[in-house]
Coordinates of C-alpha atoms and ligand atoms in Angstrom, one line a residue:
X1 CA -93.5 -128.2 -73.2
X2 CA -91.5 -131.1 -74.6
X3 CA -87.9 -131.4 -75.4
X4 CA -86.8 -132.3 -78.9
X5 CA -83.4 -134.1 -79.0
X6 CA -81.3 -134.5 -82.1
X7 CA -78.8 -137.3 -81.5
X8 CA -75.4 -137.4 -83.1
X9 CA -73.0 -140.4 -83.1
X10 CA -69.4 -140.0 -82.0
X11 CA -66.8 -142.6 -81.0
X12 CA -66.9 -143.6 -77.3
X13 CA -63.2 -144.5 -77.1
X14 CA -60.6 -142.9 -79.4
X15 CA -59.8 -145.8 -81.7
X16 CA -57.0 -143.9 -83.5
X17 CA -54.7 -145.8 -85.8
X18 CA -51.3 -144.2 -84.9
X19 CA -49.3 -146.5 -87.3
X20 CA -51.4 -145.5 -90.2
X21 CA -51.1 -141.8 -89.3
X22 CA -47.3 -142.1 -89.0
X23 CA -47.2 -143.8 -92.4
X24 CA -49.1 -140.8 -93.9
X25 CA -52.4 -142.6 -94.4
X26 CA -54.6 -140.1 -92.7
X27 CA -57.8 -141.4 -94.2
X28 CA -57.2 -144.8 -92.6
X29 CA -56.1 -143.2 -89.4
X30 CA -59.5 -141.5 -89.1
X31 CA -61.6 -144.3 -90.5
X32 CA -63.2 -145.4 -87.2
X33 CA -64.2 -141.9 -86.3
X34 CA -65.7 -141.2 -89.7
X35 CA -67.5 -144.5 -89.8
X36 CA -69.2 -143.8 -86.5
X37 CA -70.1 -140.2 -87.5
X38 CA -71.6 -141.4 -90.7
X39 CA -74.4 -142.9 -88.7
X40 CA -76.0 -139.6 -87.9
X41 CA -74.7 -137.5 -90.8
X42 CA -77.8 -138.0 -93.0
X43 CA -81.4 -138.9 -92.2
X44 CA -82.8 -141.6 -94.5
X45 CA -79.5 -142.5 -96.3
X46 CA -80.2 -144.0 -99.7
X47 CA -81.4 -147.5 -99.0
X48 CA -81.0 -148.8 -102.6
X49 CA -77.7 -150.6 -101.9
X50 CA -76.7 -153.0 -99.1
X51 CA -74.1 -150.7 -97.7
X52 CA -76.6 -147.8 -97.4
X53 CA -79.2 -150.1 -95.9
X54 CA -76.8 -151.3 -93.2
X55 CA -76.2 -147.7 -92.2
X56 CA -79.9 -147.1 -91.9
X57 CA -80.3 -150.1 -89.5
X58 CA -77.4 -148.7 -87.4
X59 CA -79.1 -145.3 -87.4
X60 CA -82.5 -146.7 -86.4
X61 CA -80.9 -148.5 -83.5
X62 CA -78.8 -145.5 -82.3
X63 CA -81.9 -143.2 -82.2
X64 CA -84.0 -145.8 -80.5
X65 CA -81.5 -146.8 -77.9
X66 CA -80.4 -143.3 -77.1
X67 CA -84.0 -142.1 -76.7
X68 CA -85.0 -145.1 -74.4
X69 CA -81.9 -144.7 -72.2
X70 CA -82.7 -141.1 -71.6
X71 CA -86.4 -141.8 -70.9
X72 CA -85.5 -144.6 -68.4
X73 CA -82.8 -142.5 -66.7
X74 CA -85.3 -139.6 -66.2
X75 CA -88.0 -142.1 -64.9
X76 CA -85.6 -143.8 -62.5
X77 CA -84.6 -140.4 -61.1
X78 CA -88.2 -139.5 -60.4
X79 CA -89.8 -142.9 -59.5
X80 CA -86.9 -145.2 -58.6
X81 CA -86.7 -148.7 -60.1
X82 CA -90.5 -149.1 -60.1
X83 CA -90.4 -150.6 -63.6
X84 CA -93.8 -152.3 -63.3
X85 CA -95.6 -149.0 -63.5
X86 CA -93.6 -147.4 -66.3
X87 CA -96.6 -147.4 -68.7
X88 CA -98.6 -145.3 -66.2
X89 CA -96.1 -142.4 -66.4
X90 CA -94.4 -142.7 -69.8
X91 CA -95.8 -142.9 -73.3
X92 CA -93.5 -144.0 -76.2
X93 CA -95.2 -143.3 -79.5
X94 CA -93.6 -145.0 -82.5
X95 CA -94.1 -142.8 -85.5
X96 CA -94.2 -145.3 -88.4
X97 CA -91.9 -148.4 -88.4
X98 CA -88.6 -146.6 -88.3
X99 CA -88.4 -146.8 -84.4
X100 CA -89.9 -150.4 -84.4
X101 CA -86.9 -151.6 -82.4
X102 CA -88.3 -149.7 -79.4
X103 CA -90.1 -152.8 -78.1
X104 CA -87.3 -155.2 -78.1
X105 CA -84.7 -152.6 -77.0
X106 CA -86.9 -151.5 -74.0
X107 CA -87.2 -155.2 -73.0
X108 CA -83.4 -155.7 -73.4
X109 CA -82.6 -152.8 -71.1
X110 CA -85.3 -153.8 -68.5
X111 CA -84.2 -157.5 -68.5
X112 CA -80.4 -157.2 -68.9
X113 CA -79.7 -154.0 -67.1
X114 CA -82.6 -153.6 -64.6
X115 CA -83.1 -157.3 -63.7
X116 CA -86.8 -157.3 -64.7
X117 CA -88.5 -160.7 -65.4
X118 CA -89.1 -161.4 -69.1
X119 CA -92.9 -161.7 -69.0
X120 CA -93.2 -158.4 -66.9
X121 CA -90.8 -156.6 -69.3
X122 CA -92.9 -157.6 -72.3
X123 CA -96.2 -156.5 -70.5
X124 CA -94.6 -153.1 -69.6
X125 CA -93.2 -152.5 -73.1
X126 CA -96.7 -153.1 -74.5
X127 CA -98.4 -150.8 -72.0
X128 CA -95.8 -148.1 -72.8
X129 CA -95.7 -148.2 -76.6
X130 CA -98.2 -147.2 -79.2
X131 CA -97.9 -147.1 -83.0
X132 CA -99.1 -145.0 -86.0
X133 CA -99.0 -146.5 -89.5
X134 CA -98.5 -143.8 -92.2
X135 CA -98.8 -145.6 -95.5
X136 CA -100.1 -148.8 -97.2
X137 CA -97.4 -148.7 -99.9
X138 CA -95.9 -152.2 -99.7
X139 CA -92.3 -150.9 -100.2
X140 CA -92.7 -148.8 -97.1
X141 CA -93.5 -151.8 -94.8
X142 CA -89.9 -152.2 -93.7
X143 CA -88.3 -155.6 -93.7
X144 CA -84.7 -156.7 -92.8
X145 CA -82.9 -159.9 -93.7
X146 CA -82.6 -162.0 -90.5
X147 CA -78.9 -162.6 -91.1
X148 CA -78.1 -158.9 -91.4
X149 CA -80.2 -158.0 -88.4
X150 CA -78.7 -160.8 -86.2
X151 CA -75.2 -160.0 -87.1
X152 CA -75.5 -156.4 -86.2
X153 CA -77.7 -156.7 -83.2
X154 CA -77.3 -160.3 -81.8
X155 CA -78.8 -159.6 -78.3
X156 CA -81.7 -157.6 -79.6
X157 CA -82.4 -160.4 -82.1
X158 CA -82.7 -162.9 -79.2
X159 CA -85.5 -160.9 -77.7
X160 CA -87.3 -160.6 -81.0
X161 CA -86.9 -164.4 -81.6
X162 CA -88.3 -165.3 -78.2
X163 CA -91.3 -162.8 -78.5
X164 CA -92.0 -164.2 -81.9
X165 CA -91.9 -167.8 -80.5
X166 CA -94.3 -166.9 -77.7
X167 CA -96.6 -165.1 -80.2
X168 CA -96.8 -168.2 -82.3
X169 CA -97.5 -170.3 -79.2
X170 CA -100.3 -167.9 -78.2
X171 CA -101.7 -168.1 -81.7
X172 CA -101.9 -171.9 -81.4
X173 CA -104.0 -171.4 -78.3
X174 CA -106.1 -168.6 -79.8
X175 CA -106.9 -170.4 -83.0
X176 CA -107.4 -174.1 -83.1
X177 CA -104.4 -175.6 -85.0
X178 CA -106.7 -177.6 -87.3
X179 CA -108.5 -174.5 -88.4
X180 CA -107.6 -174.0 -92.0
X181 CA -106.6 -170.3 -91.6
X182 CA -103.9 -171.0 -88.9
X183 CA -101.0 -170.9 -91.3
X184 CA -102.5 -168.0 -93.2
X185 CA -102.8 -165.9 -90.0
X186 CA -99.2 -166.9 -89.1
X187 CA -97.9 -166.0 -92.5
X188 CA -99.5 -162.5 -92.2
X189 CA -98.8 -161.7 -88.6
X190 CA -95.5 -163.4 -87.4
X191 CA -92.5 -161.1 -86.8
X192 CA -90.0 -163.5 -88.4
X193 CA -91.1 -164.9 -91.8
X194 CA -89.4 -165.9 -95.0
X195 CA -85.9 -165.1 -93.6
X196 CA -86.9 -161.5 -92.7
X197 CA -87.7 -159.4 -89.7
X198 CA -91.0 -157.6 -90.5
X199 CA -90.9 -154.3 -88.7
X200 CA -94.7 -153.5 -89.0
X201 CA -95.6 -156.7 -87.3
X202 CA -92.9 -156.1 -84.7
X203 CA -94.5 -152.6 -84.1
X204 CA -98.0 -154.0 -83.7
X205 CA -97.1 -156.9 -81.4
X206 CA -95.4 -154.5 -79.0
X207 CA -98.1 -151.8 -79.0
X208 CA -101.3 -151.4 -77.0
X209 CA -102.7 -148.9 -79.7
X210 CA -102.4 -149.0 -83.5
X211 CA -103.9 -146.2 -85.5
X212 CA -104.2 -145.0 -89.1
X213 CA -104.3 -141.3 -90.2
X214 CA -107.7 -140.8 -91.9
X215 CA -111.0 -142.6 -91.7
X216 CA -110.5 -144.5 -95.0
X217 CA -106.9 -145.4 -94.2
X218 CA -107.8 -146.9 -90.8
X219 CA -110.6 -148.8 -92.5
X220 CA -108.1 -150.2 -95.0
X221 CA -105.8 -151.2 -92.2
X222 CA -108.6 -153.2 -90.6
X223 CA -110.0 -154.7 -93.8
X224 CA -106.8 -155.7 -95.5
X225 CA -103.2 -154.5 -94.6
X226 CA -103.5 -155.7 -90.9
X227 CA -106.8 -157.6 -91.2
X228 CA -105.6 -160.7 -89.3
X229 CA -104.3 -158.6 -86.4
X230 CA -107.6 -156.6 -86.4
X231 CA -109.6 -159.9 -86.1
X232 CA -107.6 -160.9 -83.0
X233 CA -107.3 -157.6 -81.3
X234 CA -110.0 -155.1 -82.6
X235 CA -109.8 -153.0 -79.5
X236 CA -106.2 -152.0 -80.2
X237 CA -107.2 -150.3 -83.5
X238 CA -108.3 -146.6 -83.8
X239 CA -108.2 -143.7 -86.1
X240 CA -106.5 -140.3 -85.7
X241 CA -107.2 -138.2 -88.8
X242 CA -104.2 -136.0 -89.5
X243 CA -104.1 -132.2 -89.0
X244 CA -101.8 -129.4 -89.9
X245 CA -100.8 -126.4 -87.7
X246 CA -103.1 -123.6 -88.8
X247 CA -100.9 -121.0 -87.1
X248 CA -98.2 -121.8 -89.6
X249 CA -100.1 -122.7 -92.7
X250 CA -102.8 -120.0 -92.4
X251 CA -101.7 -117.2 -90.0
X252 CA -98.0 -117.2 -91.0
X253 CA -98.4 -118.3 -94.6
X254 CA -101.2 -116.0 -95.5
X255 CA -101.0 -112.8 -93.4
X256 CA -103.4 -110.8 -95.7
X257 CA -106.1 -113.4 -95.5
X258 CA -105.5 -114.0 -91.8
X259 CA -106.0 -110.3 -91.2
X260 CA -109.2 -110.2 -93.0
X261 CA -110.5 -113.2 -91.0
X262 CA -109.5 -111.6 -87.7
X263 CA -111.2 -108.3 -88.7
X264 CA -114.4 -110.3 -89.4
X265 CA -114.5 -112.8 -86.4
X266 CA -111.9 -111.7 -83.9
X267 CA -108.7 -113.5 -83.2
X268 CA -110.1 -116.4 -81.1
X269 CA -109.6 -118.7 -84.1
X270 CA -105.9 -118.7 -83.7
X271 CA -106.2 -120.6 -80.4
X272 CA -109.3 -122.5 -81.4
X273 CA -109.5 -123.3 -85.1
X274 CA -113.2 -124.4 -84.7
X275 CA -114.0 -120.6 -84.5
X276 CA -113.4 -120.4 -88.2
X277 CA -117.0 -121.6 -88.5
X278 CA -117.9 -118.0 -87.6
X279 CA -117.0 -117.1 -91.2
X280 CA -120.1 -118.9 -92.5
X281 CA -122.4 -115.8 -92.3
X282 CA -119.8 -113.8 -94.3
X283 CA -120.5 -116.1 -97.3
X284 CA -123.5 -113.7 -97.9
X285 CA -121.4 -110.6 -97.4
X286 CA -120.4 -109.2 -100.9
X287 CA -117.8 -106.8 -99.5
X288 CA -116.1 -109.5 -97.5
X289 CA -115.9 -111.7 -100.5
X290 CA -114.4 -108.9 -102.6
X291 CA -111.8 -108.3 -99.9
X292 CA -111.0 -112.0 -100.0
X293 CA -110.6 -111.9 -103.7
X294 CA -108.3 -109.0 -103.4
X295 CA -106.2 -110.8 -100.8
X296 CA -105.9 -113.9 -103.0
X297 CA -104.9 -111.7 -105.9
X298 CA -102.1 -110.1 -103.9
X299 CA -100.9 -113.6 -102.8
X300 CA -100.9 -114.7 -106.5
X301 CA -98.7 -111.6 -107.4
X302 CA -96.3 -112.6 -104.6
X303 CA -96.1 -116.2 -105.9
X304 CA -95.8 -115.0 -109.6
X305 CA -92.8 -112.9 -108.6
X306 CA -91.2 -115.8 -106.8
X307 CA -91.8 -118.2 -109.8
X308 CA -90.4 -115.6 -112.2
X309 CA -87.3 -115.3 -110.1
X310 CA -86.8 -119.1 -109.5
X311 CA -87.9 -120.7 -112.8
X312 CA -88.1 -117.8 -115.3
X313 CA -91.8 -118.4 -116.1
X314 CA -94.0 -115.4 -116.2
X315 CA -97.6 -116.0 -115.0
X316 CA -100.6 -113.7 -115.6
X317 CA -102.3 -113.4 -112.2
X318 CA -105.7 -113.2 -113.9
X319 CA -105.3 -116.9 -114.7
X320 CA -106.6 -119.6 -112.3
X321 CA -103.8 -120.9 -110.2
X322 CA -104.2 -124.7 -110.4
X323 CA -101.7 -126.3 -107.9
X324 CA -100.3 -129.8 -107.4
X325 CA -97.6 -129.7 -104.8
X326 CA -96.4 -132.8 -102.9
X327 CA -93.6 -135.5 -103.1
X328 CA -93.4 -137.1 -106.5
X329 CA -94.8 -140.6 -106.5
X330 CA -96.5 -142.8 -109.1
X331 CA -99.6 -143.2 -106.8
X332 CA -100.0 -139.4 -106.4
X333 CA -100.4 -139.3 -110.2
X334 CA -98.7 -136.0 -111.2
X335 CA -98.7 -137.8 -114.6
X336 CA -102.6 -137.7 -114.7
X337 CA -102.3 -133.9 -114.2
X338 CA -99.8 -133.7 -117.0
X339 CA -102.2 -135.6 -119.3
X340 CA -104.9 -133.1 -118.5
X341 CA -102.6 -130.2 -119.3
X342 CA -101.6 -131.8 -122.7
X343 CA -105.3 -132.6 -123.4
X344 CA -106.2 -128.9 -122.9
X345 CA -103.3 -127.9 -125.1
X346 CA -104.2 -130.4 -127.9
X347 CA -107.8 -129.3 -127.8
X348 CA -106.9 -125.7 -128.2
X349 CA -104.7 -126.5 -131.2
X350 CA -107.4 -128.7 -132.9
X351 CA -110.6 -126.8 -132.1
X352 CA -110.7 -123.0 -132.7
X353 CA -114.0 -122.9 -130.8
X354 CA -112.5 -124.5 -127.6
X355 CA -111.6 -121.8 -125.1
X356 CA -110.5 -123.1 -121.7
X357 CA -110.5 -120.9 -118.6
X358 CA -107.1 -119.3 -118.6
X359 CA -105.0 -121.3 -116.2
X360 CA -101.5 -121.5 -114.7
X361 CA -100.7 -125.1 -114.0
X362 CA -98.2 -125.0 -111.1
X363 CA -96.3 -128.1 -109.9
X364 CA -93.7 -128.5 -107.2
X365 CA -92.2 -131.4 -105.2
X366 CA -89.2 -133.6 -104.6
X367 CA -88.4 -137.2 -105.5
X368 CA -86.3 -139.7 -103.6
X369 CA -82.7 -139.9 -104.9
X370 CA -83.1 -143.4 -106.4
X371 CA -86.7 -143.1 -107.6
X372 CA -86.1 -143.0 -111.3
X373 CA -89.7 -142.9 -112.5
X374 CA -90.6 -140.0 -110.2
X375 CA -87.6 -138.0 -111.6
X376 CA -88.8 -138.8 -115.2
X377 CA -92.2 -137.2 -114.4
X378 CA -90.4 -134.1 -113.2
X379 CA -88.4 -134.0 -116.4
X380 CA -91.7 -134.5 -118.3
X381 CA -93.3 -131.5 -116.5
X382 CA -90.3 -129.3 -117.5
X383 CA -90.5 -130.5 -121.0
X384 CA -94.3 -129.8 -121.3
X385 CA -93.7 -126.4 -119.7
X386 CA -91.0 -125.7 -122.4
X387 CA -93.4 -126.6 -125.2
X388 CA -96.5 -124.8 -124.0
X389 CA -94.8 -121.7 -122.6
X390 CA -93.0 -121.1 -125.9
X391 CA -96.1 -121.7 -128.1
X392 CA -97.7 -118.3 -128.9
X393 CA -100.9 -119.9 -130.1
X394 CA -101.8 -120.9 -126.5
X395 CA -99.7 -119.1 -124.0
X396 CA -102.0 -116.2 -123.3
X397 CA -104.4 -119.0 -122.1
X398 CA -102.3 -121.6 -120.4
X399 CA -98.9 -121.7 -118.8
X400 CA -97.0 -124.4 -116.9
X401 CA -94.5 -123.8 -114.0
X402 CA -92.4 -126.3 -112.1
X403 CA -91.2 -124.6 -108.9
X404 CA -87.8 -125.9 -107.7
X405 CA -86.9 -126.9 -104.1
X406 CA -90.3 -127.6 -102.6
X407 CA -89.4 -126.8 -98.9
X408 CA -92.0 -125.6 -96.4
X409 CA -90.8 -121.9 -96.7
X410 CA -91.4 -122.0 -100.4
X411 CA -94.5 -124.0 -100.0
X412 CA -96.1 -121.3 -97.9
X413 CA -96.0 -119.0 -100.9
X414 CA -97.8 -121.6 -103.0
X415 CA -100.5 -122.6 -100.4
X416 CA -101.6 -119.0 -99.9
X417 CA -101.9 -118.3 -103.7
X418 CA -103.7 -121.5 -104.8
X419 CA -107.2 -121.6 -106.2
X420 CA -107.5 -125.2 -107.3
X421 CA -106.0 -127.9 -105.0
X422 CA -105.1 -131.0 -107.0
X423 CA -105.5 -134.2 -104.8
X424 CA -105.7 -136.8 -107.4
X425 CA -104.1 -140.0 -106.0
X426 CA -105.5 -143.4 -107.1
X427 CA -108.2 -144.1 -104.5
X428 CA -107.0 -146.3 -101.6
X429 CA -103.3 -145.2 -101.9
X430 CA -103.0 -141.9 -100.1
X431 CA -103.1 -142.5 -96.3
X432 CA -104.3 -139.0 -95.5
X433 CA -102.6 -136.2 -97.4
X434 CA -101.9 -132.9 -95.6
X435 CA -101.4 -130.4 -98.4
X436 CA -105.1 -131.0 -99.1
X437 CA -105.8 -129.5 -95.6
X438 CA -103.3 -126.7 -95.9
X439 CA -104.8 -125.6 -99.3
X440 CA -108.4 -125.9 -98.0
X441 CA -107.5 -123.5 -95.2
X442 CA -106.2 -121.1 -97.7
X443 CA -109.5 -121.1 -99.6
X444 CA -108.5 -123.3 -102.5
X445 CA -111.2 -125.6 -103.9
X446 CA -110.2 -129.3 -104.0
X447 CA -110.3 -131.2 -107.2
X448 CA -109.8 -134.8 -106.0
X449 CA -110.5 -138.5 -105.8
X450 CA -112.3 -140.0 -102.8
X451 CA -109.0 -140.9 -101.1
X452 CA -107.4 -140.3 -97.7
X453 CA -108.7 -137.2 -95.9
X454 CA -110.3 -135.9 -99.1
X455 CA -113.3 -138.0 -98.0
X456 CA -113.5 -136.1 -94.7
X457 CA -113.0 -132.8 -96.5
X458 CA -115.9 -133.6 -98.8
X459 CA -118.2 -134.6 -95.9
X460 CA -117.4 -131.4 -94.1
X461 CA -117.8 -128.9 -97.0
X462 CA -120.6 -130.7 -98.9
X463 CA -120.6 -131.7 -102.6
X464 CA -121.2 -128.2 -103.9
X465 CA -117.9 -127.0 -102.4
X466 CA -115.5 -129.6 -103.7
X467 CA -115.1 -131.4 -107.1
X468 CA -114.8 -135.2 -106.8
X469 CA -114.0 -137.5 -109.8
X470 CA -112.7 -141.0 -110.5
X471 CA -113.0 -144.5 -109.2
X472 CA -113.6 -145.0 -105.5
X473 CA -111.3 -147.2 -103.4
X474 CA -113.7 -150.2 -103.6
X475 CA -114.0 -149.9 -107.3
X476 CA -110.2 -149.7 -107.7
X477 CA -109.9 -152.9 -105.7
X478 CA -112.6 -154.7 -107.6
X479 CA -111.1 -153.7 -111.0
X480 CA -107.6 -154.9 -110.0
X481 CA -109.1 -158.2 -108.5
X482 CA -111.0 -158.8 -111.8
X483 CA -107.8 -158.9 -113.8
X484 CA -109.8 -157.3 -116.6
X485 CA -108.1 -153.9 -116.8
X486 CA -106.2 -153.3 -120.1
X487 CA -104.4 -150.1 -120.7
X488 CA -104.5 -150.8 -124.5
X489 CA -108.3 -150.9 -124.3
X490 CA -108.3 -147.4 -122.9
X491 CA -105.8 -146.3 -125.6
X492 CA -107.8 -147.8 -128.4
X493 CA -111.1 -146.6 -127.0
X494 CA -110.0 -143.0 -127.4
X495 CA -107.3 -142.7 -130.0
X496 CA -108.2 -139.1 -130.7
X497 CA -107.6 -137.5 -127.2
X498 CA -106.1 -140.1 -124.8
X499 CA -104.2 -142.2 -127.4
X500 CA -102.6 -139.1 -129.0
X501 CA -101.2 -138.0 -125.6
X502 CA -99.7 -141.5 -125.0
X503 CA -98.1 -141.1 -128.4
X504 CA -96.6 -137.7 -127.6
X505 CA -94.4 -139.4 -124.9
X506 CA -92.3 -141.0 -127.6
X507 CA -93.0 -139.2 -130.9
X508 CA -90.5 -136.3 -130.4
X509 CA -93.2 -133.6 -129.6
X510 CA -91.8 -133.2 -126.1
X511 CA -88.2 -134.2 -126.8
X512 CA -86.7 -130.8 -127.6
X513 CA -85.2 -130.1 -124.1
X514 CA -83.9 -133.6 -123.1
X515 CA -85.4 -136.5 -125.2
X516 CA -88.5 -138.7 -125.2
X517 CA -90.2 -140.5 -122.3
X518 CA -89.9 -144.2 -123.2
X519 CA -90.0 -145.4 -119.5
X520 CA -93.2 -143.5 -118.8
X521 CA -94.7 -144.9 -122.0
X522 CA -93.7 -148.4 -120.7
X523 CA -95.1 -147.9 -117.3
X524 CA -98.5 -147.1 -118.9
X525 CA -98.6 -149.5 -121.8
X526 CA -96.2 -152.4 -120.8
X527 CA -96.8 -152.5 -117.1
X528 CA -100.5 -151.9 -117.8
X529 CA -101.0 -148.6 -116.1
X530 CA -100.7 -149.7 -112.4
X531 CA -102.1 -146.5 -111.0
X532 CA -105.1 -146.3 -113.4
X533 CA -104.1 -143.0 -114.9
X534 CA -105.8 -143.8 -118.2
X535 CA -108.9 -145.2 -116.5
X536 CA -109.5 -141.9 -114.6
X537 CA -108.5 -139.6 -117.4
X538 CA -111.9 -138.7 -118.8
X539 CA -113.6 -138.3 -115.5
X540 CA -110.8 -136.0 -114.4
X541 CA -110.7 -133.8 -117.4
X542 CA -114.5 -133.4 -117.3
X543 CA -114.3 -132.5 -113.6
X544 CA -111.7 -129.9 -114.4
X545 CA -113.7 -128.4 -117.2
X546 CA -116.7 -128.1 -114.9
X547 CA -114.7 -126.6 -112.0
X548 CA -112.9 -124.0 -114.1
X549 CA -116.3 -123.2 -115.8
X550 CA -117.6 -122.5 -112.3
X551 CA -114.7 -120.1 -111.7
X552 CA -116.4 -117.6 -114.1
X553 CA -119.1 -116.9 -111.4
X554 CA -116.7 -115.0 -109.1
X555 CA -119.2 -114.5 -106.3
X556 CA -120.2 -118.2 -106.3
X557 CA -116.6 -119.3 -106.4
X558 CA -115.5 -117.0 -103.6
X559 CA -118.4 -118.2 -101.4
X560 CA -117.4 -121.8 -102.0
X561 CA -113.8 -121.0 -101.3
X562 CA -114.7 -119.2 -98.1
X563 CA -116.8 -122.2 -97.0
X564 CA -113.6 -124.3 -97.3
X565 CA -111.8 -122.1 -94.8
X566 CA -114.8 -122.0 -92.5
X567 CA -114.9 -125.8 -92.3
X568 CA -111.1 -126.2 -92.0
X569 CA -111.0 -126.0 -88.2
X570 CA -111.3 -129.8 -87.9
X571 CA -108.0 -130.2 -89.7
X572 CA -106.0 -128.1 -87.2
X573 CA -103.4 -130.4 -85.6
X574 CA -104.6 -129.0 -82.2
X575 CA -107.6 -131.4 -82.7
X576 CA -105.5 -134.3 -83.7
X577 CA -103.0 -133.9 -80.9
X578 CA -105.9 -133.6 -78.4
X579 CA -107.3 -136.9 -79.7
X580 CA -103.9 -138.6 -79.3
X581 CA -103.7 -137.2 -75.7
X582 CA -107.2 -138.3 -74.7
X583 CA -107.5 -141.7 -76.5
X584 CA -103.9 -143.1 -76.7
X585 CA -101.6 -141.4 -74.2
X586 CA -104.2 -140.6 -71.5
X587 CA -102.5 -137.3 -70.6
Ligands
LIG1 C1 -97.6 -130.6 -96.7 C2 -96.3 -130.8 -97.3 C3 -96.0 -132.1 -97.8 C4 -97.0 -133.2 -97.8 O1 -98.0 -133.0 -98.9 P1 -99.1 -134.2 -99.2 O2 -99.9 -133.6 -100.3 O3 -99.8 -134.5 -98.0 O4 -98.3 -135.3 -99.7 C5 -94.8 -132.3 -98.4 N1 -93.9 -131.3 -98.5 C6 -94.1 -130.1 -98.0 C7 -93.0 -129.1 -98.1 C8 -95.3 -129.8 -97.4 O5 -95.5 -128.5 -96.9

């Protein structure tokens, strides 16, 4: 059992401005206290403005220092001042770059407060600390202006500066200075560069282990994001494919299905998710598959009632529940899904012979406060829902629902009721994904690109139990590198279906609720479709047509759906945590 500590900031000495108080200026009198308390009031304060960013830096330092001081106090109580062996008894895992100051702060405490020699302190810090990277999005690789950093944390900065100096010196020994790539390696790997402190490089230089969160993501770290580090220190890199807790996302989220599983194979799977494999023989058991379909139907009724209550949309539970639920981000391509919905809609209006599988398109997710594009996509989904749900020509066949407040408790209702799991990020962008795993456990069939952990899902279930479409990561990279991708070529190549959807963004069709979508139009046609929505459109719609066609064979669908649950044991976080224990923490 581990302790989870939630730190909060409060003033150490009462810096109370009595004069201001007596003059009736109570706000100023309490300013010091409220400034300090602001540090821990909100996690991830808005980092758009300089003021908010400074608060974030203070917050990161507070959490790092408080955690380290507690760890060292506990260690000293048990082992005395035996700092040389800290790494044999203590593991500090830095989850993303947010706690990147752990390395220098640990050194600062050891050198300044415990009298440890500089070289030994660096060695101990590296033996103690490990690092997981969670995303390849460039805006998430945190950087701080050196001046901001040094003004707030002058002593910590001295340690960073000296470690960076020694790192550069070691590089000069490692690579011969007349090798042409010396400056290139330095420009990619140094901590201090271009007036900035680069937190990812700081994390790597202070860690004995660096891991990504899916096989593809770790490969991308080695091949490009941290390639120069990988060349110098290949043994430090390793993969730990993410997992999710099946006791929450299957047992608790889906009690009717969990009961069915336990009746079939006993309850050992709750402790050992690999036992879900015992479901494979039941793929031939017609009565089990019928029970499974009945459980799914009940879960769909439960979700439909929740959606009616929260967003007013009424869903027919005979429809396929097609679900995309995750944070809103351009690379996750909720926009591609919207294009598919509009294409189905347009085809129904144009072609009286076209009859799609009746489908409820369900979206949910949050967007960061200052992420305008993501919020525009949410507005677009609500506008499309308004148009389609109020069009009597189509709404016995298709419905659209945006479920507000995507929190885990609401999400559980969605995971259990889903039949199609939309995992459609542009290949190479999604580090792992985890809703893909939660939905797979709950017997949804994945419609996805070969990205993140979708690749491992695909290898586990086999091509007949997943629907893959779109460019692969290497094809995306090659297309971008060629400089020969033109959104307007996509538009002109299919004026009829694709072009007409692009036009709908600005021609008033979707404007009834709250106006047109000029900025989304610009993102596609002026910024040249950075996430290749238009490029993958046809492949995606065709894959959806085929997958929903397959839904008609209920027995075959249920068999494939059950196979997804049977192979989901690998994605239990029990397996992931065990791998961290064995390979990184050695506990
Ligand atoms: C699983 C989950 C996520 C992450 O979903 P991805 O598809 O991996 O991005 C986000 N929010 C909630 C509430 C979740 O349950």
